[in-house]
């Protein structure tokens, strides 16, 4: 597939979607040489996608996703943007970009807010809720899990459909949705250990990058069970406070 996309760029060197699609199939740290001699990695591919189509909301979101906290990248128009600014640029071009809203929320601390391009000032929960509302048809699990881990055990939150759910209920709701995150990375991390070491929000970010959102959600749900409590998930997995047994 990579070679087909490289060939497509030889034929149409200014097609934004081809740069983005090629970036998405590259592994972290991997590069590819184009017919004009340039050797580009994932981030540089998304920079080229933005050059070709500056209104491409997904390209800004995808580039932001590839940046580490505190890392910046320079665009062809001369601007140097960090991860949060990339997500804001994605939302400027498409306020209903689900991924950009959830990703932006995950850059915020508990008491932090951010001003959106339309002037609204939102906290992370409000961004997650907006994303969940946008995603009513596809039902990605990412936003539900992100929202769930912001709630204390006794807190609830009201969704746009009128339901009021707890953290545990939101995690269970996630199992009715789609755990795909678009990442091509390899799953298999110890999420329980990551949560203990990093906290749930940063562990979630790492899990999504590892294409392991479902396993993270099980680990987060297990933390919300009572001792000796057992819970069967829709896929037949039995979750216990101290262990997980697949059936």
Short mmCIF file of C-alpha atoms in Angstrom, two decimals:
data_model
loop_
_atom_site.label_atom_id
_atom_site.label_comp_id
_atom_site.label_asym_id
_atom_site.label_seq_id
_atom_site.Cartn_x
_atom_site.Cartn_y
_atom_site.Cartn_z
CA UNK A 1 0.00 0.00 0.00
CA UNK A 2 2.85 2.40 0.78
CA UNK A 3 4.31 2.04 -2.69
CA UNK A 4 0.91 2.64 -4.29
CA UNK A 5 0.53 5.85 -2.30
CA UNK A 6 4.07 6.95 -3.19
CA UNK A 7 3.22 6.36 -6.84
CA UNK A 8 -0.02 8.31 -6.43
CA UNK A 9 2.00 11.28 -5.13
CA UNK A 10 4.28 11.07 -8.15
CA UNK A 11 1.23 11.49 -10.35
CA UNK A 12 -0.51 14.08 -8.14
CA UNK A 13 2.12 15.68 -5.87
CA UNK A 14 -0.28 18.18 -4.31
CA UNK A 15 -3.08 15.86 -3.20
CA UNK A 16 -3.62 16.36 0.54
CA UNK A 17 -5.48 13.10 1.14
CA UNK A 18 -2.64 11.02 -0.32
CA UNK A 19 -0.09 12.57 2.05
CA UNK A 20 -2.45 11.89 4.98
CA UNK A 21 -3.16 8.31 3.92
CA UNK A 22 0.55 7.62 3.51
CA UNK A 23 1.25 9.09 6.95
CA UNK A 24 -1.38 6.82 8.50
CA UNK A 25 0.29 3.64 7.22
CA UNK A 26 3.76 4.62 8.46
CA UNK A 27 4.96 3.27 11.79
CA UNK A 28 6.39 5.67 14.41
CA UNK A 29 9.86 6.69 13.30
CA UNK A 30 9.44 5.21 9.84
CA UNK A 31 10.22 7.30 6.77
CA UNK A 32 9.51 6.95 3.08
CA UNK A 33 11.29 8.43 0.08
CA UNK A 34 9.17 10.19 -2.52
CA UNK A 35 9.93 10.36 -6.23
CA UNK A 36 11.28 13.92 -5.87
CA UNK A 37 13.92 12.63 -3.45
CA UNK A 38 12.39 13.93 -0.22
CA UNK A 39 12.45 11.58 2.75
CA UNK A 40 9.48 12.24 5.05
CA UNK A 41 8.15 10.81 8.30
CA UNK A 42 4.56 10.79 9.61
CA UNK A 43 4.64 14.35 10.95
CA UNK A 44 6.19 15.74 7.81
CA UNK A 45 3.54 13.98 5.73
CA UNK A 46 0.78 15.70 7.66
CA UNK A 47 2.59 19.04 7.31
CA UNK A 48 2.53 18.46 3.54
CA UNK A 49 -1.17 17.55 3.69
CA UNK A 50 -1.89 20.88 5.38
CA UNK A 51 0.23 22.72 2.79
CA UNK A 52 -1.82 21.20 0.00
CA UNK A 53 -5.17 21.81 1.70
CA UNK A 54 -5.01 24.32 4.58
CA UNK A 55 -8.69 23.78 5.39
CA UNK A 56 -8.17 20.04 6.08
CA UNK A 57 -9.38 19.68 9.68
CA UNK A 58 -8.35 16.02 9.95
CA UNK A 59 -4.77 16.77 8.90
CA UNK A 60 -4.38 19.26 11.76
CA UNK A 61 -5.90 16.77 14.20
CA UNK A 62 -3.69 13.93 13.00
CA UNK A 63 -0.56 16.07 13.19
CA UNK A 64 -1.48 17.15 16.72
CA UNK A 65 -1.97 13.51 17.67
CA UNK A 66 1.59 12.74 16.59
CA UNK A 67 3.10 15.50 18.74
CA UNK A 68 4.27 14.93 22.29
CA UNK A 69 3.35 17.35 25.05
CA UNK A 70 5.49 20.47 24.63
CA UNK A 71 6.60 19.52 21.11
CA UNK A 72 6.03 21.98 18.25
CA UNK A 73 6.15 21.79 14.48
CA UNK A 74 6.47 24.52 11.87
CA UNK A 75 3.97 24.69 9.04
CA UNK A 76 4.65 26.00 5.55
CA UNK A 77 2.90 29.30 6.35
CA UNK A 78 5.55 29.99 8.99
CA UNK A 79 3.45 29.28 12.09
CA UNK A 80 4.92 27.08 14.81
CA UNK A 81 2.16 25.19 16.66
CA UNK A 82 2.05 22.77 19.57
CA UNK A 83 -0.34 19.87 20.08
CA UNK A 84 -3.15 21.88 21.64
CA UNK A 85 -2.92 24.57 18.98
CA UNK A 86 -3.14 21.91 16.27
CA UNK A 87 -6.38 20.59 17.75
CA UNK A 88 -7.74 24.15 17.94
CA UNK A 89 -6.88 24.67 14.28
CA UNK A 90 -8.72 21.44 13.46
CA UNK A 91 -11.78 22.71 15.34
CA UNK A 92 -11.51 26.13 13.66
CA UNK A 93 -11.96 24.39 10.32
CA UNK A 94 -14.57 21.90 11.56
CA UNK A 95 -16.17 22.58 14.97
CA UNK A 96 -17.75 19.12 14.80
CA UNK A 97 -14.53 17.18 14.35
CA UNK A 98 -15.14 14.44 16.94
CA UNK A 99 -11.51 13.37 17.29
CA UNK A 100 -10.19 16.93 17.66
CA UNK A 101 -12.69 17.76 20.40
CA UNK A 102 -11.86 14.65 22.44
CA UNK A 103 -8.13 14.97 21.82
CA UNK A 104 -8.20 18.62 22.86
CA UNK A 105 -10.01 17.69 26.07
CA UNK A 106 -7.25 15.23 26.92
CA UNK A 107 -4.67 18.02 26.86
CA UNK A 108 -6.50 19.82 29.70
CA UNK A 109 -6.07 19.37 33.43
CA UNK A 110 -9.09 19.01 35.72
CA UNK A 111 -9.61 22.73 36.40
CA UNK A 112 -8.30 24.00 33.07
CA UNK A 113 -10.36 25.58 30.28
CA UNK A 114 -9.61 26.49 26.69
CA UNK A 115 -11.14 29.12 24.41
CA UNK A 116 -12.37 27.73 21.11
CA UNK A 117 -12.16 29.66 17.82
CA UNK A 118 -15.86 30.57 18.11
CA UNK A 119 -15.25 32.21 21.50
CA UNK A 120 -16.70 29.51 23.74
CA UNK A 121 -14.65 28.64 26.82
CA UNK A 122 -14.93 24.93 27.66
CA UNK A 123 -13.39 22.51 30.13
CA UNK A 124 -12.43 18.95 29.33
CA UNK A 125 -15.80 17.43 30.27
CA UNK A 126 -17.64 19.88 28.04
CA UNK A 127 -15.34 19.01 25.15
CA UNK A 128 -15.93 15.29 25.70
CA UNK A 129 -19.69 15.83 25.90
CA UNK A 130 -19.62 17.83 22.69
CA UNK A 131 -17.69 15.06 20.98
CA UNK A 132 -20.11 12.39 22.22
CA UNK A 133 -23.01 14.46 20.91
CA UNK A 134 -21.37 14.79 17.50
CA UNK A 135 -20.77 11.03 17.38
CA UNK A 136 -24.33 9.89 18.08
CA UNK A 137 -24.47 7.70 14.95
CA UNK A 138 -21.00 6.09 14.78
CA UNK A 139 -20.77 5.63 18.57
CA UNK A 140 -17.01 5.65 19.07
CA UNK A 141 -16.05 4.62 22.59
CA UNK A 142 -13.13 7.06 22.95
CA UNK A 143 -15.15 10.06 24.16
CA UNK A 144 -17.21 7.98 26.58
CA UNK A 145 -14.10 6.55 28.21
CA UNK A 146 -12.42 9.97 28.35
CA UNK A 147 -15.49 11.44 30.05
CA UNK A 148 -15.85 8.49 32.44
CA UNK A 149 -12.40 8.87 33.95
CA UNK A 150 -13.06 12.52 34.88
CA UNK A 151 -15.89 11.54 37.26
CA UNK A 152 -15.53 10.65 40.90
CA UNK A 153 -17.41 7.53 42.12
CA UNK A 154 -20.45 9.51 43.25
CA UNK A 155 -20.60 11.94 40.33
CA UNK A 156 -22.89 11.65 37.32
CA UNK A 157 -23.14 13.53 34.05
CA UNK A 158 -26.08 14.20 31.74
CA UNK A 159 -25.72 13.26 28.08
CA UNK A 160 -27.45 15.02 25.19
CA UNK A 161 -29.98 12.16 24.95
CA UNK A 162 -31.22 12.90 28.48
CA UNK A 163 -29.56 10.00 30.27
CA UNK A 164 -27.64 10.65 33.48
CA UNK A 165 -24.75 8.23 33.87
CA UNK A 166 -22.02 7.52 36.39
CA UNK A 167 -18.39 6.80 35.55
CA UNK A 168 -19.00 3.08 35.70
CA UNK A 169 -22.10 3.34 33.50
CA UNK A 170 -20.18 5.37 30.91
CA UNK A 171 -17.48 2.70 30.75
CA UNK A 172 -20.12 0.02 30.27
CA UNK A 173 -21.74 2.16 27.57
CA UNK A 174 -18.40 2.24 25.78
CA UNK A 175 -18.68 -1.53 25.22
CA UNK A 176 -21.72 -0.89 23.03
CA UNK A 177 -19.61 1.28 20.75
CA UNK A 178 -16.55 1.17 18.54
CA UNK A 179 -13.14 0.91 20.20
CA UNK A 180 -11.22 1.64 17.00
CA UNK A 181 -8.99 4.72 17.29
CA UNK A 182 -7.30 4.78 13.90
CA UNK A 183 -3.93 3.93 15.42
CA UNK A 184 -1.78 1.36 13.63
CA UNK A 185 0.42 0.69 16.64
CA UNK A 186 0.72 -2.57 18.54
CA UNK A 187 -1.49 -3.31 21.53
CA UNK A 188 -0.54 -5.20 24.67
CA UNK A 189 0.46 -2.76 27.42
CA UNK A 190 -0.14 -3.29 31.15
CA UNK A 191 -2.79 -0.63 31.66
CA UNK A 192 -3.29 -1.30 35.35
CA UNK A 193 0.37 -0.50 35.95
CA UNK A 194 0.20 2.51 33.62
CA UNK A 195 -2.81 3.92 35.50
CA UNK A 196 -1.01 3.52 38.82
CA UNK A 197 2.11 5.20 37.44
CA UNK A 198 0.64 7.97 35.28
CA UNK A 199 -2.97 8.47 36.37
CA UNK A 200 -5.94 7.55 34.22
CA UNK A 201 -5.87 10.47 31.80
CA UNK A 202 -2.26 10.04 30.70
CA UNK A 203 -2.65 6.25 30.71
CA UNK A 204 -5.65 6.65 28.39
CA UNK A 205 -3.60 8.75 25.97
CA UNK A 206 -0.92 6.05 25.90
CA UNK A 207 -3.52 3.30 25.44
CA UNK A 208 -5.05 5.06 22.45
CA UNK A 209 -1.62 5.51 20.92
CA UNK A 210 -1.04 1.78 21.47
CA UNK A 211 -4.35 0.90 19.78
CA UNK A 212 -5.47 -0.67 23.05
CA UNK A 213 -8.52 1.35 24.11
CA UNK A 214 -10.66 -1.69 24.93
CA UNK A 215 -8.06 -3.17 27.28
CA UNK A 216 -7.67 0.20 29.00
CA UNK A 217 -11.44 0.44 29.44
CA UNK A 218 -11.51 -2.98 31.14
CA UNK A 219 -8.72 -1.88 33.48
CA UNK A 220 -10.56 1.36 34.31
CA UNK A 221 -13.82 -0.50 34.89
CA UNK A 222 -12.14 -3.01 37.19
CA UNK A 223 -10.96 -0.13 39.38
CA UNK A 224 -14.60 0.86 39.84
CA UNK A 225 -15.85 -2.53 41.05
CA UNK A 226 -16.32 -3.47 44.66
CA UNK A 227 -14.12 -6.15 46.18
CA UNK A 228 -15.16 -9.63 45.03
CA UNK A 229 -17.67 -8.12 42.54
CA UNK A 230 -17.91 -9.87 39.17
CA UNK A 231 -19.34 -8.31 36.03
CA UNK A 232 -19.92 -9.91 32.63
CA UNK A 233 -19.37 -7.64 29.63
CA UNK A 234 -21.34 -7.87 26.37
CA UNK A 235 -18.50 -9.80 24.70
CA UNK A 236 -18.51 -12.45 27.44
CA UNK A 237 -15.44 -11.16 29.30
CA UNK A 238 -15.84 -11.50 33.05
CA UNK A 239 -14.34 -8.59 34.98
CA UNK A 240 -13.48 -8.91 38.65
CA UNK A 241 -11.97 -6.45 41.06
CA UNK A 242 -8.68 -8.35 41.18
CA UNK A 243 -8.61 -10.23 37.90
CA UNK A 244 -10.00 -10.47 34.38
CA UNK A 245 -11.06 -13.77 32.89
CA UNK A 246 -11.80 -14.11 29.18
CA UNK A 247 -14.40 -16.65 28.16
#
